[in-house]
Amino acid sequence: MVDVYLFSGFLGSGKTTLLKNMLIQVKEAGLKPAVFMNELGELAIDSDEVEDGVPLKELLDGCICCTGSEKSEAQIQTLLAEEEFDVLLIETTGAAHPVEALDAIFSPLFAEKLNFRGIVTVADSKRWLDRDRMSPQIRSLFLEQIRHADLILANKMDLLTDKEQGEVVFGIQALNSEARIVQTSGAKIPYKLMETLSTGPKESVETAEIGKLNLNTRVFRFAEPVKREVFEQWLRNLPETVYRIKGYVPLEGDKYPHAFQYAYGMAQWLPEYMKMQPQIVVIGEGIDGVELP
């Protein structure tokens, strides 16, 4: 399986600098990296920073987390089919919500090949101090990127006083007490620190009031077709912490599995005219007890 890390953070926070540092360290560790990069514009500006010889796919002029989701799946699937590599580094656009970006990554076509290790958010420390001056929408996105991280880089600490540094760290810790926070300049961290990440269940759940999403993903494969009404009753009985399901469900009486989407309690069925893998990906919190009907 390929280890996958998702780099999140607002525009200009230092994600591409982190990516460059990690590419060097991954190769020094004797591993082969690959990169999937999302840019909002039509020009591949940041991807020029990826050196030759590193497998690279891009999504331009769109967002991995919304309209570009299907294109993202196609690019990652192509990358997995064409290249052999050990680590996949995904850099999102600064306008991406990390949870929605995670949803776009886990296509049922290749989810079983990926070992998602965690969301690494690069937080601009100066921007944190000025967050109350942002528009409500931008501020909300900035805080969401920090709230859902597994590892937070409080970056640009060299631009702050000691007092300001303490204010940033304590403030971020109050917003997300589950994640490890590292003070950085130039987004420099050791790759071994990222290797310690795991999206599995945390030992303590006492800080639930923070609203931290300890996201897990599970791939379910169907051994045989199911009755639609039975499957839909299963959906109604799912815990509220199942946020997303997508894949291909084989239904009794139909030749091909149906494309299936589920989010926020709403299900969508689409006919499929090819023999797709009968499997679904479930994304949520505390889903270890969820099983197929």
Coordinates of C-alpha atoms in Angstrom, one line a residue:
M1 CA 0.0 0.0 0.0
V2 CA 1.0 3.6 -0.6
D3 CA 1.3 6.0 2.3
V4 CA -0.7 9.1 1.7
Y5 CA -0.3 12.6 3.3
L6 CA -2.6 15.5 2.6
F7 CA -1.1 19.0 2.9
S8 CA -3.7 21.6 3.8
G9 CA -3.4 25.3 4.7
F10 CA -4.5 28.7 3.6
L11 CA -3.0 30.5 0.6
G12 CA 0.6 31.5 1.2
S13 CA 1.0 29.5 4.4
G14 CA 4.0 27.4 3.1
K15 CA 2.5 24.2 1.7
T16 CA 4.7 24.1 -1.4
T17 CA 7.8 24.7 0.7
L18 CA 6.7 21.8 3.0
L19 CA 6.2 19.7 -0.1
K20 CA 9.7 20.4 -1.4
N21 CA 11.3 19.6 1.9
M22 CA 9.4 16.3 2.2
L23 CA 10.4 15.2 -1.3
I24 CA 14.0 15.5 -0.4
Q25 CA 13.6 13.6 2.8
V26 CA 11.4 10.9 1.4
K27 CA 14.1 10.1 -1.2
E28 CA 16.8 10.3 1.5
A29 CA 14.8 7.6 3.4
G30 CA 15.1 5.3 0.4
L31 CA 11.5 5.7 -0.7
K32 CA 10.0 6.9 -4.0
P33 CA 7.6 9.8 -3.7
A34 CA 4.8 10.9 -6.0
V35 CA 2.8 14.1 -6.0
F36 CA -0.7 15.1 -6.7
M37 CA -1.1 18.9 -6.8
N38 CA -4.2 21.1 -7.0
E39 CA -4.0 24.7 -8.3
L40 CA -6.9 27.0 -8.7
G41 CA -5.5 28.8 -11.7
E42 CA -5.0 27.5 -15.2
L43 CA -1.2 27.7 -14.9
A44 CA 0.8 25.0 -13.1
I45 CA 2.9 27.5 -11.0
D46 CA 3.6 25.5 -7.9
S47 CA 4.2 22.3 -9.8
D48 CA 7.3 23.8 -11.3
E49 CA 8.8 23.3 -7.8
V50 CA 8.6 19.6 -8.2
E51 CA 11.9 18.2 -9.5
D52 CA 12.2 16.0 -12.6
G53 CA 11.9 12.3 -12.0
V54 CA 9.1 12.6 -9.4
P55 CA 5.8 11.3 -10.7
L56 CA 3.3 14.2 -10.8
K57 CA -0.3 14.7 -11.6
E58 CA -2.2 18.0 -11.4
L59 CA -5.7 19.4 -11.2
L60 CA -5.7 22.9 -12.7
D61 CA -8.4 25.6 -12.6
G62 CA -10.6 23.7 -10.2
C63 CA -10.8 22.5 -6.6
I64 CA -10.1 19.0 -5.5
C65 CA -12.9 19.4 -2.9
C66 CA -15.8 20.3 -5.1
T67 CA -16.2 20.6 -8.9
G68 CA -12.8 18.9 -9.5
S69 CA -13.5 15.7 -7.5
E70 CA -14.1 13.4 -10.4
K71 CA -11.0 14.8 -12.2
S72 CA -9.0 14.3 -9.1
E73 CA -10.0 10.7 -8.9
A74 CA -9.1 10.1 -12.5
Q75 CA -5.6 11.7 -12.1
I76 CA -4.8 9.7 -9.0
Q77 CA -6.0 6.5 -10.6
T78 CA -3.8 7.2 -13.6
L79 CA -0.8 7.9 -11.4
L80 CA -1.3 4.6 -9.6
A81 CA -1.6 2.7 -12.9
E82 CA 1.4 4.3 -14.6
E83 CA 3.9 4.6 -11.7
E84 CA 5.4 2.6 -8.9
F85 CA 5.9 4.7 -5.7
D86 CA 5.9 4.4 -1.9
V87 CA 4.5 7.7 -0.7
L88 CA 1.9 10.0 -2.2
L89 CA 2.0 13.7 -1.2
I90 CA -1.1 15.7 -2.0
E91 CA -1.0 19.4 -1.9
T92 CA -4.5 21.0 -1.9
T93 CA -5.3 24.5 -3.0
G94 CA -5.5 27.1 -0.2
A95 CA -9.2 27.3 -0.8
A96 CA -9.9 23.6 0.0
H97 CA -11.7 22.3 3.0
P98 CA -9.5 19.4 4.2
V99 CA -12.4 17.0 4.9
E100 CA -13.9 17.6 1.5
A101 CA -10.5 17.1 -0.1
L102 CA -10.1 13.9 1.7
D103 CA -13.5 12.7 0.3
A104 CA -12.3 13.4 -3.2
I105 CA -9.2 11.3 -2.7
F106 CA -10.8 8.1 -1.6
S107 CA -12.4 6.7 -4.7
P108 CA -13.7 3.2 -4.4
L109 CA -11.7 2.4 -7.5
F110 CA -8.4 2.5 -5.7
A111 CA -9.0 3.2 -2.0
E112 CA -7.7 -0.3 -1.0
K113 CA -4.3 0.7 -2.4
L114 CA -3.9 3.8 -0.2
N115 CA -2.9 4.0 3.4
F116 CA -4.0 7.4 4.5
R117 CA -1.7 8.7 7.3
G118 CA -3.2 12.1 8.1
I119 CA -3.8 15.8 7.3
V120 CA -0.9 18.1 7.8
T121 CA -2.0 21.7 8.0
V122 CA 0.5 24.6 7.6
A123 CA -0.9 27.5 9.5
D124 CA 0.4 31.0 8.9
S125 CA 1.2 32.3 12.4
K126 CA 0.9 36.0 11.4
R127 CA -2.4 35.3 9.7
W128 CA -3.6 33.6 12.9
L129 CA -2.9 36.8 14.9
D130 CA -4.9 38.8 12.3
R131 CA -7.7 36.3 11.9
D132 CA -10.4 38.6 13.3
R133 CA -9.7 41.0 10.4
M134 CA -10.6 38.4 7.8
S135 CA -14.0 38.2 6.2
P136 CA -16.3 35.6 7.9
Q137 CA -16.0 33.1 5.0
I138 CA -12.2 33.3 4.8
R139 CA -11.9 33.1 8.6
S140 CA -14.1 30.1 8.8
L141 CA -12.1 28.2 6.1
F142 CA -8.8 29.2 7.8
L143 CA -10.0 27.8 11.2
E144 CA -11.5 24.7 9.6
Q145 CA -8.2 23.8 8.0
I146 CA -6.6 23.9 11.4
R147 CA -9.5 22.2 13.3
H148 CA -9.4 19.1 11.2
A149 CA -5.6 18.6 11.1
D150 CA -3.7 15.6 12.5
L151 CA -0.4 17.6 12.5
I152 CA -0.2 21.4 12.6
L153 CA 2.8 23.4 11.5
A154 CA 2.6 26.9 13.2
N155 CA 4.7 28.4 10.4
K156 CA 6.6 31.7 10.1
M157 CA 7.4 31.8 13.8
D158 CA 10.6 33.7 13.0
L159 CA 8.5 36.7 12.2
L160 CA 7.0 36.9 15.7
T161 CA 8.0 38.0 19.1
D162 CA 8.2 35.4 21.9
K163 CA 4.9 36.7 23.3
E164 CA 3.2 36.4 19.9
Q165 CA 4.6 32.9 19.5
G166 CA 3.0 31.8 22.8
E167 CA -0.3 33.4 21.8
V168 CA -0.3 31.5 18.5
V169 CA 0.5 28.1 20.0
F170 CA -2.0 28.4 22.9
G171 CA -4.7 29.6 20.5
I172 CA -4.3 26.9 18.0
Q173 CA -4.1 24.3 20.8
A174 CA -7.5 25.5 22.1
L175 CA -9.0 25.1 18.7
N176 CA -7.5 21.6 18.0
S177 CA -6.2 19.9 21.1
E178 CA -5.9 16.5 19.4
A179 CA -3.3 17.5 16.8
R180 CA 0.4 17.8 17.5
I181 CA 1.6 21.4 17.0
V182 CA 5.1 22.2 15.8
Q183 CA 6.6 25.7 15.6
T184 CA 8.4 26.1 12.3
S185 CA 10.1 28.5 10.0
G186 CA 10.2 27.6 6.3
A187 CA 7.8 24.7 7.1
K188 CA 10.7 22.5 8.1
I189 CA 10.0 19.3 9.9
P190 CA 11.6 15.8 9.8
Y191 CA 9.8 13.2 7.6
K192 CA 10.0 10.8 10.6
L193 CA 7.5 13.1 12.4
M194 CA 5.0 12.6 9.7
E195 CA 5.5 8.8 9.8
T196 CA 4.2 8.8 13.3
L197 CA 0.8 10.0 12.1
S198 CA -2.2 7.6 12.2
T199 CA -5.8 8.3 11.5
G200 CA -6.9 5.4 13.7
P201 CA -8.9 5.9 16.9
K202 CA -7.3 8.1 19.5
E203 CA -6.6 6.9 23.0
S204 CA -8.5 9.7 24.6
V205 CA -11.9 11.1 23.6
E206 CA -12.3 13.5 26.5
T207 CA -11.9 16.6 24.3
A208 CA -15.0 16.0 22.1
E209 CA -16.3 19.5 22.7
I210 CA -13.6 20.8 20.4
G211 CA -15.4 19.2 17.5
K212 CA -12.4 17.3 16.2
L213 CA -13.1 14.9 13.4
N214 CA -11.1 11.7 13.9
L215 CA -11.8 10.5 10.4
N216 CA -11.5 6.9 9.4
T217 CA -12.1 5.2 6.1
R218 CA -13.3 1.7 5.4
V219 CA -13.6 -0.2 2.1
F220 CA -16.4 -2.7 1.9
R221 CA -16.6 -5.3 -0.9
F222 CA -19.8 -7.0 -1.8
A223 CA -19.7 -10.8 -2.2
E224 CA -23.1 -10.9 -3.8
P225 CA -25.9 -8.5 -4.9
V226 CA -28.1 -7.0 -2.3
K227 CA -31.8 -5.9 -2.3
R228 CA -32.1 -2.1 -2.7
E229 CA -34.6 -1.8 0.2
V230 CA -32.4 -3.8 2.5
F231 CA -29.4 -1.6 1.6
E232 CA -31.5 1.6 2.1
Q233 CA -32.7 0.4 5.5
W234 CA -29.1 -0.1 6.4
L235 CA -28.4 3.5 5.4
R236 CA -31.2 4.7 7.7
N237 CA -29.7 2.9 10.6
L238 CA -26.1 4.2 10.2
P239 CA -24.8 6.4 13.0
E240 CA -24.7 10.2 12.3
T241 CA -20.9 10.0 12.3
V242 CA -20.9 8.4 8.9
Y243 CA -20.3 11.5 6.7
R244 CA -19.7 10.1 3.3
I245 CA -20.2 6.9 1.2
K246 CA -19.4 6.4 -2.4
G247 CA -18.8 3.5 -4.7
Y248 CA -20.6 0.8 -6.7
V249 CA -23.4 -1.3 -5.2
P250 CA -24.6 -4.5 -6.9
L251 CA -28.4 -4.8 -6.7
E252 CA -30.4 -7.9 -7.3
G253 CA -31.8 -8.1 -10.8
D254 CA -29.4 -5.6 -12.4
K255 CA -26.5 -6.6 -14.6
Y256 CA -24.1 -4.0 -13.5
P257 CA -23.5 -2.4 -10.0
H258 CA -25.0 1.1 -9.5
A259 CA -22.9 4.1 -8.9
F260 CA -23.8 5.3 -5.4
Q261 CA -23.3 8.5 -3.5
Y262 CA -24.3 9.3 0.1
A263 CA -23.7 12.5 2.2
Y264 CA -25.5 14.2 5.0
G265 CA -28.2 11.5 5.1
M266 CA -29.0 11.9 1.3
A267 CA -28.5 9.0 -1.1
Q268 CA -28.1 9.1 -4.8
W269 CA -28.3 6.2 -7.2
L270 CA -27.0 6.3 -10.8
P271 CA -27.2 3.5 -13.4
E272 CA -23.8 2.1 -14.5
Y273 CA -23.2 0.5 -17.9
M274 CA -19.9 -1.2 -17.1
K275 CA -18.8 -3.9 -14.8
M276 CA -17.3 -1.9 -12.0
Q277 CA -15.8 -3.3 -8.8
P278 CA -18.7 -3.9 -6.4
Q279 CA -17.3 -2.0 -3.4
I280 CA -17.9 1.2 -1.4
V281 CA -15.8 3.5 0.7
V282 CA -17.2 4.8 4.0
I283 CA -15.8 7.9 5.6
G284 CA -16.6 9.0 9.2
E285 CA -15.8 8.9 12.8
G286 CA -16.0 5.8 15.0
I287 CA -17.0 3.6 12.2
D288 CA -15.2 0.4 13.3
G289 CA -18.6 -1.2 14.2
V290 CA -20.2 -0.5 10.8
E291 CA -20.7 -3.6 8.7
L292 CA -22.6 -4.3 5.5
P293 CA -26.1 -5.6 5.7

